[in-house]
PDB file of C-alpha atoms in Angstrom:
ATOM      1  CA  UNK Y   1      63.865 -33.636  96.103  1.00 60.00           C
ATOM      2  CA  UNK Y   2      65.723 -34.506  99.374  1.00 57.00           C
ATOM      3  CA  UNK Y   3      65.323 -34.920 103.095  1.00 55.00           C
ATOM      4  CA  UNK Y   4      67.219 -33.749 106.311  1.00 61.00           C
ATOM      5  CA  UNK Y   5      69.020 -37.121 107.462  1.00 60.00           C
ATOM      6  CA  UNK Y   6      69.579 -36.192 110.621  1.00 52.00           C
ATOM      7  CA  UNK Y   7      66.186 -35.045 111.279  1.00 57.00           C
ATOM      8  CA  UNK Y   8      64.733 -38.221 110.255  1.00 54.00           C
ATOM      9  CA  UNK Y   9      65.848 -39.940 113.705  1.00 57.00           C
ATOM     10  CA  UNK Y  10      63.686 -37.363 115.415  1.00 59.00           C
ATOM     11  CA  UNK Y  11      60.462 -37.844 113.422  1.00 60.00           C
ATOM     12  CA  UNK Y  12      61.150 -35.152 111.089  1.00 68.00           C
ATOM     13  CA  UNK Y  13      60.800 -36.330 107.231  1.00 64.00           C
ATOM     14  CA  UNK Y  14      60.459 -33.402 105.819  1.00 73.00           C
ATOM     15  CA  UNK Y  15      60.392 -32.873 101.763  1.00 64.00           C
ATOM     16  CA  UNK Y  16      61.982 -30.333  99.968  1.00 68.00           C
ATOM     17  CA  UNK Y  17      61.088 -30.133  95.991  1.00 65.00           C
ATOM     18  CA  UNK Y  18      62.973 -27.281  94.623  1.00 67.00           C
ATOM     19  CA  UNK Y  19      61.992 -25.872  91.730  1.00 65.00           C
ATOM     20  CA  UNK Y  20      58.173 -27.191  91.607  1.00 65.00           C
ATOM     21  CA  UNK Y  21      56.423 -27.221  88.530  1.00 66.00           C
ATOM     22  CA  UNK Y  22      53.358 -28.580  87.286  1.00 65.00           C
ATOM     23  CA  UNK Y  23      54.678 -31.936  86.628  1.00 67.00           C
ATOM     24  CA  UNK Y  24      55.241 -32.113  90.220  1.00 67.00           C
ATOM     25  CA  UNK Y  25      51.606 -32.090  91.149  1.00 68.00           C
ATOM     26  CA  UNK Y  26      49.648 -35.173  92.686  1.00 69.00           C
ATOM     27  CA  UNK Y  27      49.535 -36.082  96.397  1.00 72.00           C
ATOM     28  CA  UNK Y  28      53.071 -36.987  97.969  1.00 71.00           C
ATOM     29  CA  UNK Y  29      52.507 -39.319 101.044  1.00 71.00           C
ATOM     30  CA  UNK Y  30      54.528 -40.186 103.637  1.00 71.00           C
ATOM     31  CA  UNK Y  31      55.271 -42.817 106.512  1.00 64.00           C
ATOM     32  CA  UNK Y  32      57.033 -42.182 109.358  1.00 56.00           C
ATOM     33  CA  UNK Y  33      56.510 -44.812 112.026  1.00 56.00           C
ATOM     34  CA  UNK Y  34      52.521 -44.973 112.672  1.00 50.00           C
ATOM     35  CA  UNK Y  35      52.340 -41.616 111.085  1.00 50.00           C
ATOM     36  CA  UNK Y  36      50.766 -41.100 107.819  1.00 50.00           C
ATOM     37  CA  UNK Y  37      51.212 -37.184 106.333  1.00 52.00           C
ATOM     38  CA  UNK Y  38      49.584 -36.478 102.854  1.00 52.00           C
ATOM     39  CA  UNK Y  39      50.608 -33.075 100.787  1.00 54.00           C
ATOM     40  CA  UNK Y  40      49.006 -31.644  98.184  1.00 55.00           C
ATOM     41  CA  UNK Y  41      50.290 -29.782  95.205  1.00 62.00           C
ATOM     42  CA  UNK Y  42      48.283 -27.135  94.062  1.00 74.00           C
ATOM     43  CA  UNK Y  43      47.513 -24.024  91.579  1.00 83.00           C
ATOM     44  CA  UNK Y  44      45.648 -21.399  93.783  1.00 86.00           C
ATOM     45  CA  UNK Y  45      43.056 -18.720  92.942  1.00 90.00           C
ATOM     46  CA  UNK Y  46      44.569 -15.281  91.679  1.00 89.00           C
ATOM     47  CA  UNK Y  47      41.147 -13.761  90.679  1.00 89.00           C
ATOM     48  CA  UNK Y  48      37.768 -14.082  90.055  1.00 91.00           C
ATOM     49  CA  UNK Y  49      35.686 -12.533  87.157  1.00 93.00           C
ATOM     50  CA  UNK Y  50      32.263 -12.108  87.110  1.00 94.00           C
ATOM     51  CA  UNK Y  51      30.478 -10.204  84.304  1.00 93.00           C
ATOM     52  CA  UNK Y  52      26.676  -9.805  82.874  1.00 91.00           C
ATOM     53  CA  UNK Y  53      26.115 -11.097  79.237  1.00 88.00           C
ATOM     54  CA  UNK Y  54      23.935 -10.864  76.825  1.00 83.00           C
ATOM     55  CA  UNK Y  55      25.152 -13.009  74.219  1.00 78.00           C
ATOM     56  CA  UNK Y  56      23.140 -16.733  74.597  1.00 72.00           C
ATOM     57  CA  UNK Y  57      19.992 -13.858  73.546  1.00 78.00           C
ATOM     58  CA  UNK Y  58      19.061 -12.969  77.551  1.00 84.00           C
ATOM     59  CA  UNK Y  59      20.835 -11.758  80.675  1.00 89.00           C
ATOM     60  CA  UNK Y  60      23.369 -14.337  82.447  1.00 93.00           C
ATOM     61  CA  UNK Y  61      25.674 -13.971  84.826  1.00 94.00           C
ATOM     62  CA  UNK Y  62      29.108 -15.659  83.966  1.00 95.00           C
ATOM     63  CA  UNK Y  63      31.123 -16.220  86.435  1.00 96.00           C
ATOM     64  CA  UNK Y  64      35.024 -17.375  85.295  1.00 96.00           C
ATOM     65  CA  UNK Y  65      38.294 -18.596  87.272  1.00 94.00           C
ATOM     66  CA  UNK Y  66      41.212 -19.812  85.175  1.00 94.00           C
ATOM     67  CA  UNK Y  67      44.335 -21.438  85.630  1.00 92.00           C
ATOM     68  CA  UNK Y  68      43.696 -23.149  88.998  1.00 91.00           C
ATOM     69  CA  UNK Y  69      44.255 -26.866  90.650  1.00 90.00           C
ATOM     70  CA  UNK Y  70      42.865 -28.647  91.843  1.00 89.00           C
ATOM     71  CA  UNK Y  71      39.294 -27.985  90.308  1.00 91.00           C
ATOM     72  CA  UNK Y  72      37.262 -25.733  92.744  1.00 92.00           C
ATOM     73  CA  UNK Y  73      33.858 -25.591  93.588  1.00 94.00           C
ATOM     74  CA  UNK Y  74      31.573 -23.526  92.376  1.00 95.00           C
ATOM     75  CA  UNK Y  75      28.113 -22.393  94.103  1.00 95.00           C
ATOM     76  CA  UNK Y  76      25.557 -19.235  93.226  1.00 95.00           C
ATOM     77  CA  UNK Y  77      23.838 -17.425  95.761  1.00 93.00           C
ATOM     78  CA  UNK Y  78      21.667 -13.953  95.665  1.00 91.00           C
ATOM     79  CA  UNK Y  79      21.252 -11.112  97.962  1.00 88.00           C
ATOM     80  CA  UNK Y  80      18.480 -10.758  99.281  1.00 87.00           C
ATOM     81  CA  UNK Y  81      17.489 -14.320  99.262  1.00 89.00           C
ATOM     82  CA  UNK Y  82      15.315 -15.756  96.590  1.00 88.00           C
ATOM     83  CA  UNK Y  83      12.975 -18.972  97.185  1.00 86.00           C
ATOM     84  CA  UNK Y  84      13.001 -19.410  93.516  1.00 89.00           C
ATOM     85  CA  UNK Y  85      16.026 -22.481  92.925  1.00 89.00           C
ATOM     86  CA  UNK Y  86      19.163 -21.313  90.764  1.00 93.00           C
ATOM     87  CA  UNK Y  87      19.871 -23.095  88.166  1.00 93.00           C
ATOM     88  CA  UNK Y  88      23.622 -22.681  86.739  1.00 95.00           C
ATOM     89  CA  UNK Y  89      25.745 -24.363  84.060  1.00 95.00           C
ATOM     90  CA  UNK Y  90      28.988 -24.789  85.142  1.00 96.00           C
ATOM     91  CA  UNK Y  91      31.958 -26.095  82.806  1.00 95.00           C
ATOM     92  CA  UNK Y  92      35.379 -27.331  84.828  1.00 94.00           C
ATOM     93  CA  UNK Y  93      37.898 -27.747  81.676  1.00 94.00           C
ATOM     94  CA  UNK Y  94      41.397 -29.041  81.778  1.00 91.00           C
ATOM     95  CA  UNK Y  95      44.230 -27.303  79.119  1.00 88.00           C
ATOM     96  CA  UNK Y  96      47.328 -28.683  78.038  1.00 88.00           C
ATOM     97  CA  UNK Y  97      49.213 -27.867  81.078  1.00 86.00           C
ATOM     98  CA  UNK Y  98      47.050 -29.854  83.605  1.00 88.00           C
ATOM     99  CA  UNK Y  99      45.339 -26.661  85.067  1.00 91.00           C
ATOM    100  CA  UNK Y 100      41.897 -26.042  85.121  1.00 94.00           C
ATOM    101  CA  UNK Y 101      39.495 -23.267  83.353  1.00 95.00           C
ATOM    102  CA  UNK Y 102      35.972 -22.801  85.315  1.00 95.00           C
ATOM    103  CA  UNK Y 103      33.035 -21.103  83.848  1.00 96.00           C
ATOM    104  CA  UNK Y 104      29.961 -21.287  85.273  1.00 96.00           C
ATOM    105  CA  UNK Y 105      26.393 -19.570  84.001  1.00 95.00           C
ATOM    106  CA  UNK Y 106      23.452 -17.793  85.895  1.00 95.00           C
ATOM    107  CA  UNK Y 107      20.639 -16.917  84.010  1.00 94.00           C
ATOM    108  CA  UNK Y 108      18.886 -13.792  85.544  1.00 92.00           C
ATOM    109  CA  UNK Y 109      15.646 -14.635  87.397  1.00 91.00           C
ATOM    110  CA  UNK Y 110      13.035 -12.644  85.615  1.00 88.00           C
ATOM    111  CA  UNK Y 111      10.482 -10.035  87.571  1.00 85.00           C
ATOM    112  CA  UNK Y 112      13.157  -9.903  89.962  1.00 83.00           C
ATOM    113  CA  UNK Y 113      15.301  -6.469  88.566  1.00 79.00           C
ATOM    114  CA  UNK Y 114      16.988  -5.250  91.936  1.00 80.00           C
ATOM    115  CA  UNK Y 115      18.624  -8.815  92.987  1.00 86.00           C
ATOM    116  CA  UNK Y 116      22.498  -9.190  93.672  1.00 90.00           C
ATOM    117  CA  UNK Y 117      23.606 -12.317  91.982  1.00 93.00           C
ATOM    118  CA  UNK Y 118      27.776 -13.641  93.705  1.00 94.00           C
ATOM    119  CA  UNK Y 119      29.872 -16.173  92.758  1.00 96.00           C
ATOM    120  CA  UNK Y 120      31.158 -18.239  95.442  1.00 95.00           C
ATOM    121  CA  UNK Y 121      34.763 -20.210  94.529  1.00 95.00           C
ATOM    122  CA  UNK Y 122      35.472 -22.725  96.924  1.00 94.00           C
ATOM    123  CA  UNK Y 123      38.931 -24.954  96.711  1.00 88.00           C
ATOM    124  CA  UNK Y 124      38.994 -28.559  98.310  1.00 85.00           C
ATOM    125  CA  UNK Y 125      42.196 -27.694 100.337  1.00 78.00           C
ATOM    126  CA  UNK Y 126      40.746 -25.129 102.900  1.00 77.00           C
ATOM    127  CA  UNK Y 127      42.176 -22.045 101.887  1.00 80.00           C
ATOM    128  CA  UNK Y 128      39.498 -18.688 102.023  1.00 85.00           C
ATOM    129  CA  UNK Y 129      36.827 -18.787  99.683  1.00 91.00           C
ATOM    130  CA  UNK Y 130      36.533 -15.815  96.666  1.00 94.00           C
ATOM    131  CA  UNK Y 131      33.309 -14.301  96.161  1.00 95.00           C
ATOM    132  CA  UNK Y 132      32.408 -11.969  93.207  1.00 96.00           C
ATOM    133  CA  UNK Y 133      29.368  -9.576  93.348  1.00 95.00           C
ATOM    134  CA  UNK Y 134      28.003  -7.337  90.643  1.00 92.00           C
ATOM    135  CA  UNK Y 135      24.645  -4.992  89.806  1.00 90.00           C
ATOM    136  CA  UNK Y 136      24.065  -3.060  86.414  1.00 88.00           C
ATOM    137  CA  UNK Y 137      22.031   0.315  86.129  1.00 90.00           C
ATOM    138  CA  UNK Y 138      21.028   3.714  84.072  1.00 92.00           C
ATOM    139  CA  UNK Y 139      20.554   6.938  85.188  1.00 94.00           C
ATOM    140  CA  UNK Y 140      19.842   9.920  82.983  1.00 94.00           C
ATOM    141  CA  UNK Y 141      20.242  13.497  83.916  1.00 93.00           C
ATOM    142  CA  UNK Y 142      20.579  17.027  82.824  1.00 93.00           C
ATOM    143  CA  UNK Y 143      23.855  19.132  82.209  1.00 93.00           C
ATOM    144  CA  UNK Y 144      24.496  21.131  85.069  1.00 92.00           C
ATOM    145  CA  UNK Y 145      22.659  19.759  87.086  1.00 94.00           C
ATOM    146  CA  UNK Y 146      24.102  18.099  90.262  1.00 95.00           C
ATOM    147  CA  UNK Y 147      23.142  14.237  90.120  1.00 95.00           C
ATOM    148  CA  UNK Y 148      23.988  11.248  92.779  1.00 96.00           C
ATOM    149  CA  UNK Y 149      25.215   8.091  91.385  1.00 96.00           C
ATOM    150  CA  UNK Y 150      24.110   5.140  93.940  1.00 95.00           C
ATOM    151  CA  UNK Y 151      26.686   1.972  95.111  1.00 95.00           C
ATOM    152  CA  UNK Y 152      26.001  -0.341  98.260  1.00 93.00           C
ATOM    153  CA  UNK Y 153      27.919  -2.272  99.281  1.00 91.00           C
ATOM    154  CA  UNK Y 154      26.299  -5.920 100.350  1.00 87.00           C
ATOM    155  CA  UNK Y 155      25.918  -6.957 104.110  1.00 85.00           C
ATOM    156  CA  UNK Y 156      28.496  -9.920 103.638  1.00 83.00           C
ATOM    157  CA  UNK Y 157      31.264  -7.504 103.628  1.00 88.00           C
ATOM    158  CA  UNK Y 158      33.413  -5.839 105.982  1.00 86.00           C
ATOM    159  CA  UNK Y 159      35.429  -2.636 106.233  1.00 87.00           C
ATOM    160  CA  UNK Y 160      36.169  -2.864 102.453  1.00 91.00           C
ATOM    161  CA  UNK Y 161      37.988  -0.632 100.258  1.00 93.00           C
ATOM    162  CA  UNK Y 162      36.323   1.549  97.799  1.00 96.00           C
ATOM    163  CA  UNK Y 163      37.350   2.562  93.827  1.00 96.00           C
ATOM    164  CA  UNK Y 164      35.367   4.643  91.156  1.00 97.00           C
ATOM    165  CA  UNK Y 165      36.026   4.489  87.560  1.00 96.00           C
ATOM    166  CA  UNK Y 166      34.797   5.779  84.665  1.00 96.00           C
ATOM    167  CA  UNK Y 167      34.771   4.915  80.757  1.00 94.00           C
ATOM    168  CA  UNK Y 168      33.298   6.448  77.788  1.00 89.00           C
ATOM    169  CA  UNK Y 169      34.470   4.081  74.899  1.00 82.00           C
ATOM    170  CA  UNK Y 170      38.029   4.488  75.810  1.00 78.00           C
ATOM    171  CA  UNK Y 171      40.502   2.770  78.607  1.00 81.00           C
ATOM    172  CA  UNK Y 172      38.764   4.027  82.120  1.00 86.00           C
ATOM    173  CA  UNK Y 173      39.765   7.343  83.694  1.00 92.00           C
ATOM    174  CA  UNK Y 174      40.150   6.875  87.497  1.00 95.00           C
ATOM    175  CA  UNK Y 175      37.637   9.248  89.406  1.00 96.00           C
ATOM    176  CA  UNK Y 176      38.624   8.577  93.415  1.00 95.00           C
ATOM    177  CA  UNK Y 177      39.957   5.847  96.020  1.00 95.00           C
ATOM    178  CA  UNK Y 178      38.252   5.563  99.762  1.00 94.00           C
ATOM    179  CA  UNK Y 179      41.044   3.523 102.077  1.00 90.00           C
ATOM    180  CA  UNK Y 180      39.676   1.943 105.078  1.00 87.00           C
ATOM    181  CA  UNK Y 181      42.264   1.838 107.001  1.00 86.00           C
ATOM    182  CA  UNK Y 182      42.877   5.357 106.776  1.00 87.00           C
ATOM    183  CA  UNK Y 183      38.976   6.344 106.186  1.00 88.00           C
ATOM    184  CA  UNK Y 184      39.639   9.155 103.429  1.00 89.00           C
ATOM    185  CA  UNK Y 185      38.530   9.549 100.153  1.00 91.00           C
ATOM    186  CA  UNK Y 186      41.519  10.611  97.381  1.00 91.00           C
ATOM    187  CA  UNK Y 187      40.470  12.126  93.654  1.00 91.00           C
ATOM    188  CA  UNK Y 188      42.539  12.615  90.776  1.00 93.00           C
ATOM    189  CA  UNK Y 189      42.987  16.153  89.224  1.00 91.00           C
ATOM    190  CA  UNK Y 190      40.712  15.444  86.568  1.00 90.00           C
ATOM    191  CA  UNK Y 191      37.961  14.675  88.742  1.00 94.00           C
ATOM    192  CA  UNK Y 192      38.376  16.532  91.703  1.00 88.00           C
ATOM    193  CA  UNK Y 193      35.698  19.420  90.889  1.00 89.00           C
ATOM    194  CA  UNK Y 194      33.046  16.902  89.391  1.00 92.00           C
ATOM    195  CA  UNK Y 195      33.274  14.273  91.625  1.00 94.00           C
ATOM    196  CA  UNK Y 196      32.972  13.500  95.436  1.00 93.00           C
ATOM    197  CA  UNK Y 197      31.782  10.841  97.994  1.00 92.00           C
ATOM    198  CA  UNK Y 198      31.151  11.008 101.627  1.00 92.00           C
ATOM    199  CA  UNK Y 199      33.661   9.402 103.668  1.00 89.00           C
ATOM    200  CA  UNK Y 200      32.141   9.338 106.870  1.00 91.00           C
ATOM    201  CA  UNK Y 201      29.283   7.226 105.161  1.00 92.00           C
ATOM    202  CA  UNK Y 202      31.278   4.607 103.040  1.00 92.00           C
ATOM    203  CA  UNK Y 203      32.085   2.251 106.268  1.00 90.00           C
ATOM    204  CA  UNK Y 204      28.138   1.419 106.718  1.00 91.00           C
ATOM    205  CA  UNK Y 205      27.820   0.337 102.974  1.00 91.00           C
ATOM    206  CA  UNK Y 206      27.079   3.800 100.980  1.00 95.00           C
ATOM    207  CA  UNK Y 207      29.815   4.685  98.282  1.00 95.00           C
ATOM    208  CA  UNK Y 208      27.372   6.214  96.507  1.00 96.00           C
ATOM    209  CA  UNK Y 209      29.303   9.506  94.140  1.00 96.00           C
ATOM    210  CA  UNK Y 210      27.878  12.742  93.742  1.00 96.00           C
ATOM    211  CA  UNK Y 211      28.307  13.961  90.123  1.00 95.00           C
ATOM    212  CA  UNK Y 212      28.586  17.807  90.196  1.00 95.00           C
ATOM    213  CA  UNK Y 213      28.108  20.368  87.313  1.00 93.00           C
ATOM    214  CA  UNK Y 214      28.089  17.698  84.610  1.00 93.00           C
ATOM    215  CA  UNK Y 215      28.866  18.635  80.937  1.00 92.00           C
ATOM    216  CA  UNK Y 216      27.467  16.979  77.487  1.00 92.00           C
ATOM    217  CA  UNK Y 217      28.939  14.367  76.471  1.00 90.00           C
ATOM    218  CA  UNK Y 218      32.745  14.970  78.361  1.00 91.00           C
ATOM    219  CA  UNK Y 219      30.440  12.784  81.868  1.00 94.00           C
ATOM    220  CA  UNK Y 220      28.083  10.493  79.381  1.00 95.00           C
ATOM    221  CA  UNK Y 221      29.954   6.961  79.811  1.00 95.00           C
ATOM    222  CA  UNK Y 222      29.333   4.178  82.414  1.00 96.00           C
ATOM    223  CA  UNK Y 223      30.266   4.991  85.898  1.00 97.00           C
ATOM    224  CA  UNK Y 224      32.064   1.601  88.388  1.00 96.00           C
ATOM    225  CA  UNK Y 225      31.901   1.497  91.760  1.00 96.00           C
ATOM    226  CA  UNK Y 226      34.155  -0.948  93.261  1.00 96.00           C
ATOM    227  CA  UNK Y 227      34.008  -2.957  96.666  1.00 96.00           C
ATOM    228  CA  UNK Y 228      36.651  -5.163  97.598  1.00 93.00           C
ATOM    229  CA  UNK Y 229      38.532  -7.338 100.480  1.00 92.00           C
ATOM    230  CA  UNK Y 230      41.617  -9.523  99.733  1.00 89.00           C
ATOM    231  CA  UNK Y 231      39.240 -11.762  98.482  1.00 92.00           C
ATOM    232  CA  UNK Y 232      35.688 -10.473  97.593  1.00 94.00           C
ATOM    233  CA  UNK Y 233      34.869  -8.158  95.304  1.00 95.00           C
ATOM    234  CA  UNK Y 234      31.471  -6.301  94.639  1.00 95.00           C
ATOM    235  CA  UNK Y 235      31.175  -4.163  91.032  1.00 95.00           C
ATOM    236  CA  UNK Y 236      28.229  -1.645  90.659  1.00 95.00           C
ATOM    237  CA  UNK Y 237      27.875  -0.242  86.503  1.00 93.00           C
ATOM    238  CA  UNK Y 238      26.157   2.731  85.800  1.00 95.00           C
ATOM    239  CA  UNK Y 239      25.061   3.928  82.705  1.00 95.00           C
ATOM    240  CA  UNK Y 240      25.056   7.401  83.012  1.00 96.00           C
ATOM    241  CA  UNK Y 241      23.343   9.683  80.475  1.00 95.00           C
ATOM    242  CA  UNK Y 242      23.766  13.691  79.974  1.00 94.00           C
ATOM    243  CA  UNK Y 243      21.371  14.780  77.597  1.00 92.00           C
ATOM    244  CA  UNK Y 244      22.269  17.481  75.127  1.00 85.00           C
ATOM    245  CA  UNK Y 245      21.269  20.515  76.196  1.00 81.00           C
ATOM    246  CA  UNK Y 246      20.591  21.649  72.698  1.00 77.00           C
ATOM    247  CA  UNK Y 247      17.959  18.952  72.586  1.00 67.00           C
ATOM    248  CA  UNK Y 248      16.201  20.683  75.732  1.00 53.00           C
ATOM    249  CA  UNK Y 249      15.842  24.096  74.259  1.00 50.00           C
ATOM    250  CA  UNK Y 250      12.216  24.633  73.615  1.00 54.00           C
ATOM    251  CA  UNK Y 251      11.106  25.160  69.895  1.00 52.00           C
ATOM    252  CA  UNK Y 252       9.707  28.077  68.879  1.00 58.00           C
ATOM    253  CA  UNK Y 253       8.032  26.467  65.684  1.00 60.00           C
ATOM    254  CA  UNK Y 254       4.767  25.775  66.889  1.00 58.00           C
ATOM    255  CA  UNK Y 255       4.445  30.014  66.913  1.00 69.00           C
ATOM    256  CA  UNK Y 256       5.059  29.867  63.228  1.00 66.00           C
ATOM    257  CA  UNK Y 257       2.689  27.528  62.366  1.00 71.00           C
ATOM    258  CA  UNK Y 258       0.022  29.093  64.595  1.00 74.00           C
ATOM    259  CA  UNK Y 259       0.611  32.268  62.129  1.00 73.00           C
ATOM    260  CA  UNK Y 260       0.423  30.676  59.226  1.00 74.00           C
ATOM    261  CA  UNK Y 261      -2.687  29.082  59.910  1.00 74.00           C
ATOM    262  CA  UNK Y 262      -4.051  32.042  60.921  1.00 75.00           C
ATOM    263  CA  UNK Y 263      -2.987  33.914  58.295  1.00 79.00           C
ATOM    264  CA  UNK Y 264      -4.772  30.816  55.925  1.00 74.00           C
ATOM    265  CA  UNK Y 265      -8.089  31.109  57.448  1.00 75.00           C
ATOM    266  CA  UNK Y 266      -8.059  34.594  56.983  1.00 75.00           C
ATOM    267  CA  UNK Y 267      -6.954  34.156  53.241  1.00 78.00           C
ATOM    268  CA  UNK Y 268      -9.752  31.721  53.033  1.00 71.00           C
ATOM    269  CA  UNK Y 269     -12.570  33.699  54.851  1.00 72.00           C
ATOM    270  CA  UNK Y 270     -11.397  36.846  52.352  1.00 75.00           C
ATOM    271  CA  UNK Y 271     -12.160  34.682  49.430  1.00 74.00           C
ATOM    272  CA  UNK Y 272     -15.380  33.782  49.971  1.00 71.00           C
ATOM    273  CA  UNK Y 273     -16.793  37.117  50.973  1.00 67.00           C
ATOM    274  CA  UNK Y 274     -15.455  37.979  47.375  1.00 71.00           C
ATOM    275  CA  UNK Y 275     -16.883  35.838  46.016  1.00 71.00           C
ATOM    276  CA  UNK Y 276     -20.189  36.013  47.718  1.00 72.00           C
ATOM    277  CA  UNK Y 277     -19.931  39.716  47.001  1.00 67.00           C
ATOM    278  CA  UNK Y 278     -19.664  39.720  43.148  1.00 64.00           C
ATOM    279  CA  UNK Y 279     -22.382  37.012  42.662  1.00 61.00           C
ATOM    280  CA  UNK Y 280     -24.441  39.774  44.216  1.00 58.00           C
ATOM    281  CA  UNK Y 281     -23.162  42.195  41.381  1.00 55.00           C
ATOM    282  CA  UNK Y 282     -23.817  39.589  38.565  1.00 53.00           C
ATOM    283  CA  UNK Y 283     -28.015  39.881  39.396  1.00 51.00           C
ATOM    284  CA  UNK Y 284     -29.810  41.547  36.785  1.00 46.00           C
ATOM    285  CA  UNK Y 285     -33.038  43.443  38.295  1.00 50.00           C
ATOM    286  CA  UNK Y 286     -36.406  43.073  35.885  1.00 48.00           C
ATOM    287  CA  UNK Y 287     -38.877  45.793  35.916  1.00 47.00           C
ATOM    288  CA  UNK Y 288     -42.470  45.087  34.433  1.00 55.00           C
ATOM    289  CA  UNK Y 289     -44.197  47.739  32.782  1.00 52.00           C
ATOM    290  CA  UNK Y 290     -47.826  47.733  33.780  1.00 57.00           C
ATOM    291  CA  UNK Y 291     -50.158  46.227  31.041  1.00 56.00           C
ATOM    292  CA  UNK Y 292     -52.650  49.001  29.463  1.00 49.00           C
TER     293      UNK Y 292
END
């Protein structure tokens, strides 16, 4: 660490640390004349995770920022507003290093299915707060068949930037990109006959995709839509189903049994009239003589 000497006589006590590490956090303060200046070392945000679980035996959000100091803030809010009171669990845990891991659980408000539940990090030294959104969905439909897959984007933000991805069991395929500064819509090769969005209606909040001609199973998987901003970030999942077509086809073997039924009463009816037909057969007819 050092100073400029000959700014010091003009009020100028400037510290230079080179090559800051973690041991060199803590507050540094310094007094110059009347003056007192405080600085603050710190670990900053990179990202913010937010995923739905199902682990703890019912739906909670978990919401998780790692490697971060000094320990941030953490505060739950939903869209639209709910009068019912959130109740999280939040965990602020230091590792070896000094830094801090934050994970903090929502439980999902039951009778309440079309909420959007966001994660609101906030540090203590004023930089922008990061804000995580995210909904889960299914949808079923029919090979072929055209189908929409629906994303909205929440009211909180502005002019964001759009992604769809897709994933079947393996790593996700990238479907399309919408750039707001430039206000068009980009698909990959793979995708560009089977999947489309409307441009010109992504900048009020629809990125909704329009699935076309779908095949079984080659578009079964789960379908995300992402929102973003340098720091928010909205996630939509869709479970999307394409049932088999073979599974469709209608079945022909309620004819069959129709026939054979048919063909068993008839059996049945033939029976008895032969039977009815040789007890009449087996009667022997008496004939009385008359008496003299």
């Amino acid at each position: 660490a050092s100073v400029f000497p000959h700014l010091v006589s003009r009020g100028n006590a400037t510290l230079i640390l080179r090559n800051g590490g973690l041991k060199d956090r803590g507050t540094y303060r310094c007094h110059v004349l009347l003056c007192v200046c405080t600085c603050v070392f710190s670990a900053p945000i990179r990202g913010l995770s937010l995923e739905l679980s199902r682990l703890s035996g019912y739906e909670e959000m978990r919401c998780t920022v790692r490697n971060v100091f000094p320990a941030p803030r953490v505060s739950w809010v939903t869209e639209p507003p709910t009068f019912e009171e959130l109740r999280p669990l939040t965990r602020i845990l230091p590792d070896k290093q000094g830094l801090y891991l934050v994970d903090s659980r929502l439980r999902l408000l039951s009778g309440q299915p079309n909420l959007i539940y966001i994660c609101k990090v906030t540090t203590p030294y004023g930089k922008p707060a990061w804000m995580a959104s995210l909904r889960e969905r299914e949808k079923r439909g029919s090979q072929g068949r055209d189908m929409t897959i629906p994303c909205s984007a929440p009211s909180y933000l502005n002019n964001p930037s759009l992604e769809w991805s897709f994933s079947n069991g393996e790593d996700p395929s990238h479907i399309l990109t919408y750039n707001s500064l430039s206000g068009h819509a980009i698909s990959t090769l793979l995708w560009e006959h089977h999947a489309e969005l409307d441009a010109f209606r992504v900048p009020f909040g629809d990125g909704s995709l329009r699935l076309m001609d779908p095949k079984y199973p080659d578009h079964t998987g789960t379908y995300t839509c992402t929102f973003s901003t340098p720091h928010i970030t909205h996630i939509e999942r869709t479970d999307v189903i394409i049932d088999d077509p073979k599974s469709e086809e209608p079945s022909h073997w309620w004819i069959v049994g129709l026939v054979v039924c048919g063909l068993v009463v008839a059996l049945v009816g033939m029976l008895a009239y032969l039977k009815m037909k040789g007890k009449g057969s087996d009667r022997v007819k008496v004939c009385r003589l008359p008496s003299s």
